[in-house]
XYZ file of N, CA and C in Angstrom:
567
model
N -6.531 16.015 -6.358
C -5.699 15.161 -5.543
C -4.248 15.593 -5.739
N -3.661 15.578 -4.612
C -2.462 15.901 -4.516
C -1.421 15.070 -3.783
N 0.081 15.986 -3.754
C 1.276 15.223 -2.661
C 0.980 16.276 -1.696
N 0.827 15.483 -0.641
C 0.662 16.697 0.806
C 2.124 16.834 1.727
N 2.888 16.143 1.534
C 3.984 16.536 2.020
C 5.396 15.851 1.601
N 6.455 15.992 1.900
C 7.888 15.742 1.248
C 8.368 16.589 -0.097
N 9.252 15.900 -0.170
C 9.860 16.541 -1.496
C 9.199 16.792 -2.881
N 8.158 16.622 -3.044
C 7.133 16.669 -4.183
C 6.025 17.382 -3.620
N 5.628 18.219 -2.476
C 4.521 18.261 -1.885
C 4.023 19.082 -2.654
N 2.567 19.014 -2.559
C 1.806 20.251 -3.654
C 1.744 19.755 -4.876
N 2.304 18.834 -5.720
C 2.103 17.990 -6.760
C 0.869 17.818 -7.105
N 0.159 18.052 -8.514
C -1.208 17.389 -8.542
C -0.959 15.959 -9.201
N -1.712 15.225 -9.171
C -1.904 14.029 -9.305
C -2.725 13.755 -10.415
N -2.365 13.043 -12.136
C -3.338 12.800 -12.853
C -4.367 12.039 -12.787
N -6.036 12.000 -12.302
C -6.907 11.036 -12.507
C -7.577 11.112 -13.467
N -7.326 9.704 -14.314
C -8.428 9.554 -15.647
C -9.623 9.991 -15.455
N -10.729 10.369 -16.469
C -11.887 11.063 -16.100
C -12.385 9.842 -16.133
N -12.608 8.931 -16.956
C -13.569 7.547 -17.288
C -13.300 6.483 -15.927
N -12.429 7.200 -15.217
C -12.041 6.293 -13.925
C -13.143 6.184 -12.825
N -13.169 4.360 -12.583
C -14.008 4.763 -11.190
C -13.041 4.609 -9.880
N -11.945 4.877 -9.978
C -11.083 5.245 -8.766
C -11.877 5.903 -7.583
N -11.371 5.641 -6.418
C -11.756 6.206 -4.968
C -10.366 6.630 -4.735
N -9.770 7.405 -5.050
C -8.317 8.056 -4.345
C -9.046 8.226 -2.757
N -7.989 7.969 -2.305
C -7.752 8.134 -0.577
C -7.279 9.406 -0.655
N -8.110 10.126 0.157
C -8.796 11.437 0.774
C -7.117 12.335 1.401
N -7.198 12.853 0.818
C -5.691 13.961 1.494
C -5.709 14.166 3.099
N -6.406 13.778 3.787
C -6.582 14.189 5.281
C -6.470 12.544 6.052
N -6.655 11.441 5.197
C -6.445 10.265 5.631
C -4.928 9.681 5.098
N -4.690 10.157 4.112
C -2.863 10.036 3.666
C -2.528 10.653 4.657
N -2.312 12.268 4.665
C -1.935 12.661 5.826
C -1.850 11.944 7.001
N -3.130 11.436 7.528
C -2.885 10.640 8.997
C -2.259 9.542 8.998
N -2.335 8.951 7.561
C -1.448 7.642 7.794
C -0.216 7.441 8.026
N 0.569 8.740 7.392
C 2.112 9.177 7.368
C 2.278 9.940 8.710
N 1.489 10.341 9.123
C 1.719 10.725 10.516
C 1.650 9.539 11.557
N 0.980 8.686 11.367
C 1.010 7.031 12.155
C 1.928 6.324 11.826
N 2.615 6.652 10.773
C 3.584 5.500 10.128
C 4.884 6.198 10.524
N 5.302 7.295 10.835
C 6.182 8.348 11.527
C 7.259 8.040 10.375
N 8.077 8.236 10.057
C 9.128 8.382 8.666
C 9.562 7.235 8.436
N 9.722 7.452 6.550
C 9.639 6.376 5.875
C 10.877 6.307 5.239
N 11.632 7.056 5.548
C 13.095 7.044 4.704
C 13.747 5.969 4.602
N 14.078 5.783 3.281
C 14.768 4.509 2.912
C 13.868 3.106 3.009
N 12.937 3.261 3.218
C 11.869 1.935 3.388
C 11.722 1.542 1.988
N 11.057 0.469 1.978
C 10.381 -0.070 0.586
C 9.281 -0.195 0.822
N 8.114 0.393 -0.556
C 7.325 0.311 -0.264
C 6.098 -0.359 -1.432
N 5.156 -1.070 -0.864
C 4.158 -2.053 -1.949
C 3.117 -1.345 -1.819
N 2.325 -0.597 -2.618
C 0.994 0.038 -2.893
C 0.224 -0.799 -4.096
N -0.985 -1.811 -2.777
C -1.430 -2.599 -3.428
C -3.337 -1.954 -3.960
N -3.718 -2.578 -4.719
C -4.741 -1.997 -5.633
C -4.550 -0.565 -5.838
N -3.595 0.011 -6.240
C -2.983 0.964 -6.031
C -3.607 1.949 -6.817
N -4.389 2.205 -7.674
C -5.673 3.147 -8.437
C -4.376 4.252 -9.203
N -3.992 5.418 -9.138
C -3.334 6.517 -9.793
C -1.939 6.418 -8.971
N -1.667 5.619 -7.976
C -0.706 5.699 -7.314
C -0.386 6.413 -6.158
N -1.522 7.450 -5.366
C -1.359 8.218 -5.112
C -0.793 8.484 -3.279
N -1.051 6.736 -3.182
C -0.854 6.725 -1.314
C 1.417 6.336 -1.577
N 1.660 5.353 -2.708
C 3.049 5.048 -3.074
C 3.544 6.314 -3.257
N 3.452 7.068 -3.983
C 3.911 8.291 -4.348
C 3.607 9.051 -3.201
N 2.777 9.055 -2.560
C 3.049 10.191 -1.439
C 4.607 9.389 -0.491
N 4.490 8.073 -0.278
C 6.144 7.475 0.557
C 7.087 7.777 -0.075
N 6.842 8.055 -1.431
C 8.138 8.645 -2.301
C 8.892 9.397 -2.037
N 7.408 10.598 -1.946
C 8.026 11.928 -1.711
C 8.465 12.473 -0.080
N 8.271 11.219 0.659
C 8.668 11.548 1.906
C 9.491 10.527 2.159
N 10.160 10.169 1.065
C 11.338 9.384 1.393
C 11.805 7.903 0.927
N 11.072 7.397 0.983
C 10.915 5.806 0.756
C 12.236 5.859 -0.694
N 12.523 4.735 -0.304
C 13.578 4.206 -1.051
C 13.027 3.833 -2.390
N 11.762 2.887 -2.775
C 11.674 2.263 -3.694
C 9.805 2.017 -3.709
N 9.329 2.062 -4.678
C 7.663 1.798 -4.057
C 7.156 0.867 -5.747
N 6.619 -0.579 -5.385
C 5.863 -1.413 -6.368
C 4.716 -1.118 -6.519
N 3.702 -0.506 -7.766
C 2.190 -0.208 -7.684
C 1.948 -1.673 -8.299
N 1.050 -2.017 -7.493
C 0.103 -3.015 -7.930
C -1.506 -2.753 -8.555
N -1.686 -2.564 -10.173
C -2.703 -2.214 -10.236
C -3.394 -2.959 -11.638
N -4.410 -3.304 -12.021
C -4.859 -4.725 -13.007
C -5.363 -3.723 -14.082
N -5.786 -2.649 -13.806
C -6.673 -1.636 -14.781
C -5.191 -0.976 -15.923
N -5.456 -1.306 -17.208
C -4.651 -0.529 -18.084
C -4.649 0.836 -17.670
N -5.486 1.561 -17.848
C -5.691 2.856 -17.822
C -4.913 3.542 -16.439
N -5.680 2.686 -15.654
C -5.312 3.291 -13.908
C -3.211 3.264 -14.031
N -3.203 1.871 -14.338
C -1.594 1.721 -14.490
C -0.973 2.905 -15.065
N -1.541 3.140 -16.400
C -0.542 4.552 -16.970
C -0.833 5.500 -16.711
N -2.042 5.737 -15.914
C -1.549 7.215 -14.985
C -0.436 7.246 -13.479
N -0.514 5.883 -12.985
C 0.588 5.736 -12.078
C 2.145 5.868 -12.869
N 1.953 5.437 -14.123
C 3.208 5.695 -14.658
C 3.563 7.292 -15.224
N 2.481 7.961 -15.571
C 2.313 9.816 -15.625
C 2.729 10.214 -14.191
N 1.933 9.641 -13.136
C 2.188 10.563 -12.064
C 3.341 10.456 -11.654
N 4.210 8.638 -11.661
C 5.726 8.804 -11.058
C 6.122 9.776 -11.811
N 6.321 9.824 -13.470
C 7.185 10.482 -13.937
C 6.975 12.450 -13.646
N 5.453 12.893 -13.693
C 5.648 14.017 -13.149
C 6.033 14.265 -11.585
N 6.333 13.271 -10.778
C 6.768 13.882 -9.642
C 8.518 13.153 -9.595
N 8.789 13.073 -10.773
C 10.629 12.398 -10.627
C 10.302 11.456 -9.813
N 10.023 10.249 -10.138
C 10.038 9.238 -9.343
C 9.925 8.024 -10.021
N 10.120 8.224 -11.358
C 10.350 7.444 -12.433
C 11.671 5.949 -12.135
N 12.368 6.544 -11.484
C 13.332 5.442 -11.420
C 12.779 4.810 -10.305
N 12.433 5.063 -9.261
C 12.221 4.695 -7.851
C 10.680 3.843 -7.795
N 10.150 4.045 -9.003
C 8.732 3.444 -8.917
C 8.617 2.035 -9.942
N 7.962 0.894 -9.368
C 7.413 0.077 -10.064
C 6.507 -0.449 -10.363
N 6.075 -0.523 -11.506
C 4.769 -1.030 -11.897
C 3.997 -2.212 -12.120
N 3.738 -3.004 -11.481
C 2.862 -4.382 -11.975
C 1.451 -4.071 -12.285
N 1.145 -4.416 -13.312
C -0.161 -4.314 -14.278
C -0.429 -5.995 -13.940
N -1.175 -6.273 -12.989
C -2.228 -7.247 -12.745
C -2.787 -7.497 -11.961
N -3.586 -8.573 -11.713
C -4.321 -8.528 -10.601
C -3.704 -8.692 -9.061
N -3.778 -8.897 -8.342
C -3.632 -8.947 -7.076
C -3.041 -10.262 -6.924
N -3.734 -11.588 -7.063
C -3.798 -12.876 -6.516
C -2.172 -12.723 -7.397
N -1.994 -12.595 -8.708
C -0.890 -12.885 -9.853
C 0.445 -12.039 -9.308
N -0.070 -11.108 -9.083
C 1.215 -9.949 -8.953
C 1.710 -10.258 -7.672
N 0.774 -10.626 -6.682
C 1.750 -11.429 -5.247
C 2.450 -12.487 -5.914
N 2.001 -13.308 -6.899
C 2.591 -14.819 -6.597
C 3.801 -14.289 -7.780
N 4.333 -13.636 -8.518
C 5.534 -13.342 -9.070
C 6.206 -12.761 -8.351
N 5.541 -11.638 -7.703
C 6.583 -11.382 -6.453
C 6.999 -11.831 -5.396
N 6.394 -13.181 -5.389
C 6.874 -14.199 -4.451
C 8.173 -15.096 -4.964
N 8.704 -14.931 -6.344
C 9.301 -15.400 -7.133
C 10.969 -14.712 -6.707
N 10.476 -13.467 -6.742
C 11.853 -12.564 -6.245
C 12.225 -12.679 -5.213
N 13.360 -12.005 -4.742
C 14.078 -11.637 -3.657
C 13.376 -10.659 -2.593
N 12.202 -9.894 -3.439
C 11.774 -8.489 -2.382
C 11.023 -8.697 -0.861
N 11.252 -8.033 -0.320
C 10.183 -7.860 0.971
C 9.610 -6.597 0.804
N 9.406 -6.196 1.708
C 8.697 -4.983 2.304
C 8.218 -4.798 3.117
N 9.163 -3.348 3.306
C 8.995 -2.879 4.859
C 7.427 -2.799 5.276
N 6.523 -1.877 4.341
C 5.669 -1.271 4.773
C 5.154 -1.682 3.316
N 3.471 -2.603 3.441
C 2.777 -2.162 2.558
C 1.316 -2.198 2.745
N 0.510 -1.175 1.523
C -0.670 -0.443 2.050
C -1.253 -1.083 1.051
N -2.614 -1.638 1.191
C -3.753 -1.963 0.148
C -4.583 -1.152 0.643
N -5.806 -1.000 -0.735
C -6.326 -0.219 -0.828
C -7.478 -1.060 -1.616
N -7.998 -1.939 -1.282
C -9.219 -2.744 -2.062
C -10.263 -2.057 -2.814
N -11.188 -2.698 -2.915
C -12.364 -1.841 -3.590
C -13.204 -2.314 -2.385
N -14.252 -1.956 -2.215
C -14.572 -1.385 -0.767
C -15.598 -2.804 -0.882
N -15.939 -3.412 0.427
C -16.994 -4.570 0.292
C -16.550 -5.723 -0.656
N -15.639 -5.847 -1.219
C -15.759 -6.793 -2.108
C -14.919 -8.098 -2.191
N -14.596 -8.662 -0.710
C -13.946 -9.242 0.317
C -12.623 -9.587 0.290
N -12.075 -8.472 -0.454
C -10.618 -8.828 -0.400
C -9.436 -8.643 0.653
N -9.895 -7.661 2.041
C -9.430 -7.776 2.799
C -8.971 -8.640 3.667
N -9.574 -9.879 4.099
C -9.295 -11.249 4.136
C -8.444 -11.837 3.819
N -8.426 -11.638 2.103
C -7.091 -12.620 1.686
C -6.409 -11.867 1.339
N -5.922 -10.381 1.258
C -4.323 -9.910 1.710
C -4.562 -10.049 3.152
N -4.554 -10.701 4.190
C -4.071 -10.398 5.242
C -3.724 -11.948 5.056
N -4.158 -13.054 4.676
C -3.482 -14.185 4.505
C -2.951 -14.382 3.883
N -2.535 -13.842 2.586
C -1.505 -13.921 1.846
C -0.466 -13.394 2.284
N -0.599 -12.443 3.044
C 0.957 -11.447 3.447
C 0.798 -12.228 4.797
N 0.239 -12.440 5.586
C 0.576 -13.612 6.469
C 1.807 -14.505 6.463
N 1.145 -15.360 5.160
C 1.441 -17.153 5.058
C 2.792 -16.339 4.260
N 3.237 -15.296 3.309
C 4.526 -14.832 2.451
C 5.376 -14.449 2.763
N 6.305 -14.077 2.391
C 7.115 -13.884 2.780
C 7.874 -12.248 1.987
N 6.287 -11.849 1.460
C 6.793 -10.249 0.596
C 6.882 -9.568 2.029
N 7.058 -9.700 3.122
C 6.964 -8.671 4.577
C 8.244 -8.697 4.795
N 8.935 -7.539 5.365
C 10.428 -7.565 5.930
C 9.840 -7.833 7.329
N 10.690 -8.875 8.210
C 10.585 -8.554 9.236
C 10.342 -7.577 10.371
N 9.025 -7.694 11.008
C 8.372 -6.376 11.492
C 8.061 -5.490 10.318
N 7.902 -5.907 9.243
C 6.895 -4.753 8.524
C 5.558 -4.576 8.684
N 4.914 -3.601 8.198
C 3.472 -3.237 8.639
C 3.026 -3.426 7.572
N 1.727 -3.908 7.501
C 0.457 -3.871 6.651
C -0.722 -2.701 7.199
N -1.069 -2.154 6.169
C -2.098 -1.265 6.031
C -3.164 -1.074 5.478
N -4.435 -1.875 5.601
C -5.409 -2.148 4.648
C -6.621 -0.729 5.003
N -6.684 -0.055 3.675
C -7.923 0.943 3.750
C -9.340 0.288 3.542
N -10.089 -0.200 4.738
C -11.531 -0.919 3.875
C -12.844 0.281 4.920
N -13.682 -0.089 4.346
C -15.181 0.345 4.642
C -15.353 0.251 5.939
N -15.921 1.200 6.786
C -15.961 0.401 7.900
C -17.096 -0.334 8.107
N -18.071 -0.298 7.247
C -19.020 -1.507 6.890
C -18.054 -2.791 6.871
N -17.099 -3.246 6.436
C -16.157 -3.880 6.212
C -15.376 -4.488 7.319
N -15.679 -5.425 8.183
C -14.991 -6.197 9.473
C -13.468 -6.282 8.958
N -12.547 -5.715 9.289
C -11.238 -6.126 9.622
C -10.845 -7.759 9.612
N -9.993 -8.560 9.113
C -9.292 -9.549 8.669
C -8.700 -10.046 10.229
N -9.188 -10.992 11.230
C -8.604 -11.415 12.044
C -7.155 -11.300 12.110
N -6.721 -11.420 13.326
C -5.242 -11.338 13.129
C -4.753 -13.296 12.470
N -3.539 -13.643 11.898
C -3.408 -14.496 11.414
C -2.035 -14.946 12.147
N -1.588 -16.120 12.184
C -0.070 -16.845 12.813
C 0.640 -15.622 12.173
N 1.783 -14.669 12.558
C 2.609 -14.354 12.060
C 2.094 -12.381 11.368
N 1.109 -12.067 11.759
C 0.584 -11.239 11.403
C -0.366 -10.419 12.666
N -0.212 -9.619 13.467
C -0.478 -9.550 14.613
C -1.406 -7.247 13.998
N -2.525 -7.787 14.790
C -3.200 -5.920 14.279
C -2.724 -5.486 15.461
N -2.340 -4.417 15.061
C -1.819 -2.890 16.432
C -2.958 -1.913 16.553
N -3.670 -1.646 15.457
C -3.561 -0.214 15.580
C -5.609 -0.058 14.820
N -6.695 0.542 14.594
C -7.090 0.548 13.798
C -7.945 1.737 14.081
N -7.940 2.741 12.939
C -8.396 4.601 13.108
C -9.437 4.288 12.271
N -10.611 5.107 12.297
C -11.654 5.354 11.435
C -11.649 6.988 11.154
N -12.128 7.101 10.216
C -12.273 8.298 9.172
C -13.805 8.393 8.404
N -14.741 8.817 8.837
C -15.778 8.595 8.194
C -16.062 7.434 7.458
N -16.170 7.149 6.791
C -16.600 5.794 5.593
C -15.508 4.774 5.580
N -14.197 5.371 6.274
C -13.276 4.825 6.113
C -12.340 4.364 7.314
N -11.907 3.005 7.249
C -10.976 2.669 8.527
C -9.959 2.448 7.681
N -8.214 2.099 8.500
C -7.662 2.294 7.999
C -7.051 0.991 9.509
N -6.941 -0.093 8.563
C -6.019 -1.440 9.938
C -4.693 -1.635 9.810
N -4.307 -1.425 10.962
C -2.506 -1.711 11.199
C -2.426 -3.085 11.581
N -1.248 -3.665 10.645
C -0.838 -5.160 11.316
C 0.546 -5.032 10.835
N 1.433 -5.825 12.290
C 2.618 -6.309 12.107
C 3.000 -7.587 11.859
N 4.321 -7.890 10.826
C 4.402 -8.956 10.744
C 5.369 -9.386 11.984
N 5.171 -10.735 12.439
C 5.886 -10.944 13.462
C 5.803 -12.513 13.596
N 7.580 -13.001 13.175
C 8.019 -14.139 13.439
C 7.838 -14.702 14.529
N 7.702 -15.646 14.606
C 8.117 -17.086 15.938
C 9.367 -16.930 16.246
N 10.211 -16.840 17.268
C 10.848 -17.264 17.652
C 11.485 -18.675 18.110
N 12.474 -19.578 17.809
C 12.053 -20.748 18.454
C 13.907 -20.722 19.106
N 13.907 -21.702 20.432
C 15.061 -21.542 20.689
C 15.922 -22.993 20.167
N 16.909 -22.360 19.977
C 18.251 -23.285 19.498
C 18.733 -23.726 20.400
N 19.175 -25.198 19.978
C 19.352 -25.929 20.905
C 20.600 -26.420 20.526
Protein backbone atom coordinates (compact mmCIF):
# COMPACT_ATOMS: atom_id res chain seq x y z
CA UNK A 1 0.00 0.00 0.00
CA UNK A 2 0.98 3.19 -0.97
CA UNK A 3 0.57 7.35 -1.62
CA UNK A 4 -0.57 7.42 -5.27
CA UNK A 5 -0.35 10.91 -5.80
CA UNK A 6 0.76 14.54 -4.36
CA UNK A 7 3.59 15.51 -2.60
CA UNK A 8 4.40 12.19 -0.88
CA UNK A 9 3.40 10.04 -3.88
CA UNK A 10 5.06 6.62 -4.05
CA UNK A 11 5.30 6.50 -0.20
CA UNK A 12 4.85 3.01 1.25
CA UNK A 13 2.58 2.79 3.93
CA UNK A 14 3.30 0.71 7.29
CA UNK A 15 0.65 -2.23 7.85
CA UNK A 16 0.91 -4.23 11.06
CA UNK A 17 1.20 -7.90 10.13
CA UNK A 18 -1.25 -9.14 13.14
CA UNK A 19 -3.67 -6.55 11.52
CA UNK A 20 -7.05 -7.38 10.24
CA UNK A 21 -7.19 -4.06 8.34
CA UNK A 22 -8.92 -3.85 4.77
CA UNK A 23 -6.82 -0.79 3.41
CA UNK A 24 -8.80 0.74 0.54
CA UNK A 25 -7.47 -0.51 -2.70
CA UNK A 26 -5.03 2.13 -4.59
CA UNK A 27 -7.37 2.27 -7.71
CA UNK A 28 -10.45 3.24 -5.44
CA UNK A 29 -8.33 6.13 -3.49
CA UNK A 30 -7.35 7.09 -6.73
CA UNK A 31 -11.02 7.43 -7.94
CA UNK A 32 -12.09 9.04 -4.97
CA UNK A 33 -9.56 11.99 -5.32
CA UNK A 34 -10.39 12.17 -8.75
CA UNK A 35 -14.32 12.65 -7.69
CA UNK A 36 -13.45 14.83 -4.94
CA UNK A 37 -11.33 17.11 -7.60
CA UNK A 38 -8.68 19.12 -5.18
CA UNK A 39 -8.37 19.23 -1.73
CA UNK A 40 -6.08 22.05 -0.96
CA UNK A 41 -6.38 23.63 2.18
CA UNK A 42 -9.50 21.51 3.21
CA UNK A 43 -9.81 19.74 6.50
CA UNK A 44 -10.00 16.55 6.64
CA UNK A 45 -11.77 13.56 9.16
CA UNK A 46 -10.67 9.92 8.26
CA UNK A 47 -13.09 7.99 10.15
CA UNK A 48 -12.39 4.16 11.16
CA UNK A 49 -9.40 5.14 9.71
CA UNK A 50 -7.22 1.54 9.91
CA UNK A 51 -3.17 2.74 8.99
CA UNK A 52 -4.40 6.04 7.86
CA UNK A 53 -4.03 5.54 4.50
CA UNK A 54 -7.22 7.32 2.61
CA UNK A 55 -6.19 10.85 5.37
CA UNK A 56 -2.75 10.70 4.34
CA UNK A 57 -3.33 10.31 0.83
CA UNK A 58 -5.54 14.29 1.32
CA UNK A 59 -2.35 15.18 2.92
CA UNK A 60 -0.29 14.60 0.36
CA UNK A 61 -2.50 16.26 -2.10
CA UNK A 62 -2.96 19.05 -0.09
CA UNK A 63 -5.38 19.16 2.65
CA UNK A 64 -4.65 21.50 5.29
CA UNK A 65 -5.15 19.36 8.39
CA UNK A 66 -6.56 15.56 8.61
CA UNK A 67 -8.15 13.86 12.27
CA UNK A 68 -7.65 9.80 12.18
CA UNK A 69 -10.26 8.30 13.98
CA UNK A 70 -9.20 4.88 14.98
CA UNK A 71 -10.12 2.58 18.52
CA UNK A 72 -7.36 -0.20 17.73
CA UNK A 73 -3.95 0.61 19.71
CA UNK A 74 -1.92 -0.95 17.25
CA UNK A 75 -3.78 0.38 14.02
CA UNK A 76 -3.42 4.03 15.80
CA UNK A 77 0.48 3.82 15.97
CA UNK A 78 0.97 2.89 12.66
CA UNK A 79 -1.16 5.97 11.58
CA UNK A 80 1.16 7.76 13.80
CA UNK A 81 4.51 5.87 11.82
CA UNK A 82 2.93 6.57 8.61
CA UNK A 83 2.16 10.51 9.28
CA UNK A 84 5.56 10.80 10.53
CA UNK A 85 7.24 8.88 7.53
CA UNK A 86 5.43 10.91 5.04
CA UNK A 87 6.13 14.57 7.08
CA UNK A 88 2.84 14.96 8.08
CA UNK A 89 3.43 14.77 11.61
CA UNK A 90 2.29 18.24 12.38
CA UNK A 91 -0.72 18.29 10.04
CA UNK A 92 -2.13 14.95 11.35
CA UNK A 93 -4.38 14.04 14.27
CA UNK A 94 -4.96 11.26 16.14
CA UNK A 95 -8.02 10.08 18.19
CA UNK A 96 -7.57 6.59 19.63
CA UNK A 97 -11.31 5.62 20.16
CA UNK A 98 -14.19 4.46 19.17
CA UNK A 99 -16.36 6.14 16.81
CA UNK A 100 -19.66 6.88 18.89
CA UNK A 101 -16.78 8.73 21.69
CA UNK A 102 -14.46 10.40 19.31
CA UNK A 103 -17.57 12.19 17.48
CA UNK A 104 -19.02 13.26 20.75
CA UNK A 105 -15.53 15.09 21.95
CA UNK A 106 -15.28 16.42 18.79
CA UNK A 107 -18.46 17.77 19.10
CA UNK A 108 -17.01 19.56 22.12
CA UNK A 109 -14.61 21.67 19.85
CA UNK A 110 -14.73 24.29 17.48
CA UNK A 111 -13.88 21.86 14.29
CA UNK A 112 -15.89 21.14 11.19
CA UNK A 113 -15.01 19.55 8.20
CA UNK A 114 -14.86 20.11 4.93
CA UNK A 115 -14.67 16.64 3.67
CA UNK A 116 -14.95 13.49 5.68
CA UNK A 117 -14.47 9.77 4.66
CA UNK A 118 -15.46 6.64 6.81
CA UNK A 119 -14.41 3.61 6.21
CA UNK A 120 -16.48 1.03 8.52
CA UNK A 121 -15.91 -2.52 8.83
CA UNK A 122 -17.93 -3.93 6.19
CA UNK A 123 -21.69 -5.32 7.21
CA UNK A 124 -21.54 -4.38 10.58
CA UNK A 125 -24.21 -1.55 10.46
CA UNK A 126 -22.42 1.32 11.03
CA UNK A 127 -23.14 3.10 8.02
CA UNK A 128 -26.47 4.25 9.24
CA UNK A 129 -25.35 5.93 12.18
CA UNK A 130 -22.46 8.04 10.67
CA UNK A 131 -24.83 9.32 8.31
CA UNK A 132 -27.02 10.40 11.35
CA UNK A 133 -24.63 11.50 13.38
CA UNK A 134 -22.95 13.78 10.79
CA UNK A 135 -26.46 14.65 9.84
CA UNK A 136 -27.98 15.76 13.27
CA UNK A 137 -23.74 17.53 14.04
CA UNK A 138 -22.41 19.88 13.40
CA UNK A 139 -18.52 18.29 12.71
CA UNK A 140 -19.64 19.23 8.68
CA UNK A 141 -18.51 22.65 7.24
CA UNK A 142 -21.14 23.88 5.37
CA UNK A 143 -21.56 21.98 2.06
CA UNK A 144 -19.07 19.48 3.15
CA UNK A 145 -19.10 15.99 1.79
CA UNK A 146 -19.36 12.73 3.45
CA UNK A 147 -17.88 9.65 2.03
CA UNK A 148 -18.77 6.32 3.36
CA UNK A 149 -16.74 3.12 1.84
CA UNK A 150 -19.35 0.10 2.62
CA UNK A 151 -20.02 -3.38 0.90
CA UNK A 152 -22.15 -3.25 -1.68
CA UNK A 153 -23.94 -6.05 0.04
CA UNK A 154 -24.40 -3.07 2.33
CA UNK A 155 -27.67 -0.65 1.43
CA UNK A 156 -26.51 2.92 1.60
CA UNK A 157 -27.87 5.15 4.70
CA UNK A 158 -31.03 7.07 3.38
CA UNK A 159 -30.54 10.52 2.80
CA UNK A 160 -31.29 12.39 6.29
CA UNK A 161 -32.80 16.36 7.02
CA UNK A 162 -29.65 18.21 6.24
CA UNK A 163 -27.60 15.53 4.56
CA UNK A 164 -28.57 15.07 0.94
CA UNK A 165 -26.54 11.72 -1.37
CA UNK A 166 -25.11 13.02 -4.84
CA UNK A 167 -23.18 10.64 -6.06
CA UNK A 168 -22.69 6.68 -5.50
CA UNK A 169 -19.68 4.49 -7.68
CA UNK A 170 -19.18 0.82 -7.18
CA UNK A 171 -15.85 -0.93 -7.39
CA UNK A 172 -16.17 -4.56 -7.15
CA UNK A 173 -16.98 -5.50 -3.44
CA UNK A 174 -16.95 -2.04 -2.92
CA UNK A 175 -19.24 1.19 -3.18
CA UNK A 176 -18.16 4.25 -2.24
CA UNK A 177 -21.55 7.03 -1.18
CA UNK A 178 -21.38 10.74 -1.66
CA UNK A 179 -23.48 13.01 0.61
CA UNK A 180 -23.70 16.70 1.04
CA UNK A 181 -24.30 18.52 3.94
CA UNK A 182 -26.90 21.04 3.27
CA UNK A 183 -28.58 23.65 5.52
CA UNK A 184 -32.21 24.98 5.51
CA UNK A 185 -32.49 28.05 4.56
CA UNK A 186 -35.16 30.07 6.29
CA UNK A 187 -36.11 33.66 5.36
CA UNK A 188 -35.69 36.69 7.67
CA UNK A 189 -38.14 38.61 8.38
Amino acid sequence: MRIVGGSARGRKLYIPEASQVRPTAERIKEALFNILGPVDGKSFLDLFAGTGNVGLEALSRGAARAVFVENDRILAGAIGRNAASCRFAREAEILRADFGKALGMMAERPDSFDIVFADPPYEAGFVGQVVAVLADGCLMAADGILVIQHSVREAAASERPGLVMTDQRGYGDTRLSFFQKKYARTNAS
